[in-house]
């Protein structure tokens, strides 16, 4: 079952990229696809997926150990980071523009996916502990 959390998406847009909400939504799609692909790769059964950008979650059963569950949990951040590295363009941006969510960027998709990976990683670590 797929559930869309609009409040989580709006909060993600506010934290990750106010100028580029369409890139944030596409990065959120990459994030959720990364979780689904990792769950399938680990032979897990996907019960539900909550699409909420960086605050999304997936309920996966049958993965066995807690290490595999953490892999499924962090797969969205990893997918966003890999896409950001593959697209490139982060090296051309000043550090201040990498942090500020409403800055004008030369390569916005790479920066937005990197921001989403970082925010998602922090929220996932918060959920673990």
PDB file of C-alpha atoms in Angstrom:
ATOM      1  CA  UNK A   1       0.000   0.000   0.000  1.00  0.00           C
ATOM      2  CA  UNK A   2       1.277   3.460  -0.886  1.00  0.00           C
ATOM      3  CA  UNK A   3       0.470   6.419   1.324  1.00  0.00           C
ATOM      4  CA  UNK A   4       1.386   9.995   0.461  1.00  0.00           C
ATOM      5  CA  UNK A   5       2.033  12.339   3.381  1.00  0.00           C
ATOM      6  CA  UNK A   6       1.600  15.872   2.088  1.00  0.00           C
ATOM      7  CA  UNK A   7       2.749  17.509   5.324  1.00  0.00           C
ATOM      8  CA  UNK A   8       6.025  15.567   5.162  1.00  0.00           C
ATOM      9  CA  UNK A   9       6.450  16.533   1.519  1.00  0.00           C
ATOM     10  CA  UNK A  10       5.859  20.214   2.264  1.00  0.00           C
ATOM     11  CA  UNK A  11       8.302  20.093   5.174  1.00  0.00           C
ATOM     12  CA  UNK A  12      10.864  18.382   2.939  1.00  0.00           C
ATOM     13  CA  UNK A  13      10.404  21.065   0.287  1.00  0.00           C
ATOM     14  CA  UNK A  14      10.923  23.746   2.949  1.00  0.00           C
ATOM     15  CA  UNK A  15      14.113  22.089   4.251  1.00  0.00           C
ATOM     16  CA  UNK A  16      15.645  20.936   0.979  1.00  0.00           C
ATOM     17  CA  UNK A  17      14.743  23.329  -1.802  1.00  0.00           C
ATOM     18  CA  UNK A  18      12.225  26.150  -1.736  1.00  0.00           C
ATOM     19  CA  UNK A  19      13.125  27.330  -5.239  1.00  0.00           C
ATOM     20  CA  UNK A  20      13.039  23.899  -6.828  1.00  0.00           C
ATOM     21  CA  UNK A  21      10.020  21.946  -5.512  1.00  0.00           C
ATOM     22  CA  UNK A  22       9.796  19.867  -8.690  1.00  0.00           C
ATOM     23  CA  UNK A  23      13.360  18.650  -8.164  1.00  0.00           C
ATOM     24  CA  UNK A  24      12.561  17.855  -4.531  1.00  0.00           C
ATOM     25  CA  UNK A  25       9.593  15.735  -5.592  1.00  0.00           C
ATOM     26  CA  UNK A  26      11.661  13.848  -8.167  1.00  0.00           C
ATOM     27  CA  UNK A  27      14.417  13.308  -5.585  1.00  0.00           C
ATOM     28  CA  UNK A  28      11.748  12.019  -3.196  1.00  0.00           C
ATOM     29  CA  UNK A  29      10.684   9.543  -5.866  1.00  0.00           C
ATOM     30  CA  UNK A  30      14.288   8.370  -6.201  1.00  0.00           C
ATOM     31  CA  UNK A  31      14.452   8.070  -2.416  1.00  0.00           C
ATOM     32  CA  UNK A  32      11.393   5.834  -2.220  1.00  0.00           C
ATOM     33  CA  UNK A  33      12.449   3.769  -5.253  1.00  0.00           C
ATOM     34  CA  UNK A  34      15.797   3.149  -3.545  1.00  0.00           C
ATOM     35  CA  UNK A  35      14.031   1.709  -0.510  1.00  0.00           C
ATOM     36  CA  UNK A  36      11.771  -0.472  -2.628  1.00  0.00           C
ATOM     37  CA  UNK A  37      14.647  -1.814  -4.734  1.00  0.00           C
ATOM     38  CA  UNK A  38      16.702  -2.638  -1.622  1.00  0.00           C
ATOM     39  CA  UNK A  39      13.750  -4.426  -0.040  1.00  0.00           C
ATOM     40  CA  UNK A  40      13.250  -6.481  -3.191  1.00  0.00           C
ATOM     41  CA  UNK A  41      16.982  -7.194  -3.404  1.00  0.00           C
ATOM     42  CA  UNK A  42      16.969  -8.520   0.178  1.00  0.00           C
ATOM     43  CA  UNK A  43      13.872 -10.681  -0.513  1.00  0.00           C
ATOM     44  CA  UNK A  44      11.677  -8.660   1.811  1.00  0.00           C
ATOM     45  CA  UNK A  45       7.922  -8.310   1.641  1.00  0.00           C
ATOM     46  CA  UNK A  46       6.832  -4.702   1.326  1.00  0.00           C
ATOM     47  CA  UNK A  47       3.743  -4.116   3.454  1.00  0.00           C
ATOM     48  CA  UNK A  48       3.444  -0.350   2.985  1.00  0.00           C
ATOM     49  CA  UNK A  49       5.378   2.675   1.785  1.00  0.00           C
ATOM     50  CA  UNK A  50       4.771   6.181   3.084  1.00  0.00           C
ATOM     51  CA  UNK A  51       6.009   8.753   0.585  1.00  0.00           C
ATOM     52  CA  UNK A  52       6.882  11.838   2.613  1.00  0.00           C
ATOM     53  CA  UNK A  53      10.176  12.956   1.117  1.00  0.00           C
ATOM     54  CA  UNK A  54      12.908  12.783   3.728  1.00  0.00           C
ATOM     55  CA  UNK A  55      10.397  11.735   6.372  1.00  0.00           C
ATOM     56  CA  UNK A  56       9.022   8.734   4.514  1.00  0.00           C
ATOM     57  CA  UNK A  57       9.042   5.180   5.749  1.00  0.00           C
ATOM     58  CA  UNK A  58       8.571   1.646   4.527  1.00  0.00           C
ATOM     59  CA  UNK A  59       7.262  -1.353   6.423  1.00  0.00           C
ATOM     60  CA  UNK A  60       9.167  -4.404   5.215  1.00  0.00           C
ATOM     61  CA  UNK A  61       8.797  -7.885   6.660  1.00  0.00           C
ATOM     62  CA  UNK A  62      10.846 -10.982   6.041  1.00  0.00           C
ATOM     63  CA  UNK A  63      14.263  -9.327   5.865  1.00  0.00           C
ATOM     64  CA  UNK A  64      15.492 -11.268   8.878  1.00  0.00           C
ATOM     65  CA  UNK A  65      18.229  -9.486  10.794  1.00  0.00           C
ATOM     66  CA  UNK A  66      18.214  -5.926  11.986  1.00  0.00           C
ATOM     67  CA  UNK A  67      21.225  -5.182   9.763  1.00  0.00           C
ATOM     68  CA  UNK A  68      19.124  -5.853   6.676  1.00  0.00           C
ATOM     69  CA  UNK A  69      16.348  -3.681   8.072  1.00  0.00           C
ATOM     70  CA  UNK A  70      18.824  -0.819   8.545  1.00  0.00           C
ATOM     71  CA  UNK A  71      19.992  -1.354   4.956  1.00  0.00           C
ATOM     72  CA  UNK A  72      16.417  -0.980   3.729  1.00  0.00           C
ATOM     73  CA  UNK A  73      15.985   2.079   5.929  1.00  0.00           C
ATOM     74  CA  UNK A  74      19.131   3.797   4.630  1.00  0.00           C
ATOM     75  CA  UNK A  75      18.716   2.745   0.981  1.00  0.00           C
ATOM     76  CA  UNK A  76      16.799   5.904   0.094  1.00  0.00           C
ATOM     77  CA  UNK A  77      19.597   8.141   1.340  1.00  0.00           C
ATOM     78  CA  UNK A  78      22.146   6.029  -0.478  1.00  0.00           C
ATOM     79  CA  UNK A  79      20.156   6.172  -3.722  1.00  0.00           C
ATOM     80  CA  UNK A  80      19.891   9.969  -3.491  1.00  0.00           C
ATOM     81  CA  UNK A  81      23.599  10.294  -2.771  1.00  0.00           C
ATOM     82  CA  UNK A  82      24.522   8.060  -5.723  1.00  0.00           C
ATOM     83  CA  UNK A  83      22.267  10.009  -8.096  1.00  0.00           C
ATOM     84  CA  UNK A  84      23.737  13.271  -6.834  1.00  0.00           C
ATOM     85  CA  UNK A  85      27.256  11.983  -7.417  1.00  0.00           C
ATOM     86  CA  UNK A  86      26.360  10.661 -10.875  1.00  0.00           C
ATOM     87  CA  UNK A  87      24.739  13.916 -12.004  1.00  0.00           C
ATOM     88  CA  UNK A  88      27.696  15.960 -10.721  1.00  0.00           C
ATOM     89  CA  UNK A  89      27.863  19.696 -10.465  1.00  0.00           C
ATOM     90  CA  UNK A  90      28.277  19.936  -6.706  1.00  0.00           C
ATOM     91  CA  UNK A  91      31.910  20.979  -7.076  1.00  0.00           C
ATOM     92  CA  UNK A  92      30.845  24.097  -9.001  1.00  0.00           C
ATOM     93  CA  UNK A  93      28.691  25.404  -6.151  1.00  0.00           C
ATOM     94  CA  UNK A  94      29.989  27.464  -3.211  1.00  0.00           C
ATOM     95  CA  UNK A  95      29.498  25.861   0.190  1.00  0.00           C
ATOM     96  CA  UNK A  96      27.047  28.536   1.329  1.00  0.00           C
ATOM     97  CA  UNK A  97      24.761  27.685  -1.588  1.00  0.00           C
ATOM     98  CA  UNK A  98      24.926  23.987  -0.761  1.00  0.00           C
ATOM     99  CA  UNK A  99      23.434  24.640   2.664  1.00  0.00           C
ATOM    100  CA  UNK A 100      20.867  27.384   2.052  1.00  0.00           C
ATOM    101  CA  UNK A 101      17.554  25.927   0.747  1.00  0.00           C
ATOM    102  CA  UNK A 102      16.429  28.992  -1.217  1.00  0.00           C
ATOM    103  CA  UNK A 103      19.675  29.790  -3.027  1.00  0.00           C
ATOM    104  CA  UNK A 104      19.956  29.965  -6.817  1.00  0.00           C
ATOM    105  CA  UNK A 105      22.014  26.997  -8.065  1.00  0.00           C
ATOM    106  CA  UNK A 106      23.908  26.174 -11.245  1.00  0.00           C
ATOM    107  CA  UNK A 107      23.051  22.469 -11.044  1.00  0.00           C
ATOM    108  CA  UNK A 108      19.962  22.305  -8.828  1.00  0.00           C
ATOM    109  CA  UNK A 109      19.105  18.609  -9.235  1.00  0.00           C
ATOM    110  CA  UNK A 110      22.483  17.425  -7.922  1.00  0.00           C
ATOM    111  CA  UNK A 111      22.380  19.768  -4.945  1.00  0.00           C
ATOM    112  CA  UNK A 112      18.748  19.024  -4.092  1.00  0.00           C
ATOM    113  CA  UNK A 113      19.315  15.256  -4.145  1.00  0.00           C
ATOM    114  CA  UNK A 114      22.401  15.687  -1.943  1.00  0.00           C
ATOM    115  CA  UNK A 115      20.416  17.803   0.526  1.00  0.00           C
ATOM    116  CA  UNK A 116      17.625  15.225   0.570  1.00  0.00           C
ATOM    117  CA  UNK A 117      20.148  12.445   1.189  1.00  0.00           C
ATOM    118  CA  UNK A 118      21.577  14.328   4.164  1.00  0.00           C
ATOM    119  CA  UNK A 119      18.211  15.260   5.692  1.00  0.00           C
ATOM    120  CA  UNK A 120      16.918  11.724   5.179  1.00  0.00           C
ATOM    121  CA  UNK A 121      20.038  10.228   6.751  1.00  0.00           C
ATOM    122  CA  UNK A 122      19.635  12.444   9.814  1.00  0.00           C
ATOM    123  CA  UNK A 123      15.946  11.585  10.223  1.00  0.00           C
ATOM    124  CA  UNK A 124      16.648   7.868   9.780  1.00  0.00           C
ATOM    125  CA  UNK A 125      19.372   7.983  12.422  1.00  0.00           C
ATOM    126  CA  UNK A 126      16.911   9.782  14.688  1.00  0.00           C
ATOM    127  CA  UNK A 127      14.398   6.965  14.177  1.00  0.00           C
ATOM    128  CA  UNK A 128      17.008   4.310  14.949  1.00  0.00           C
ATOM    129  CA  UNK A 129      18.027   5.825  18.255  1.00  0.00           C
TER     130      UNK A 129
END
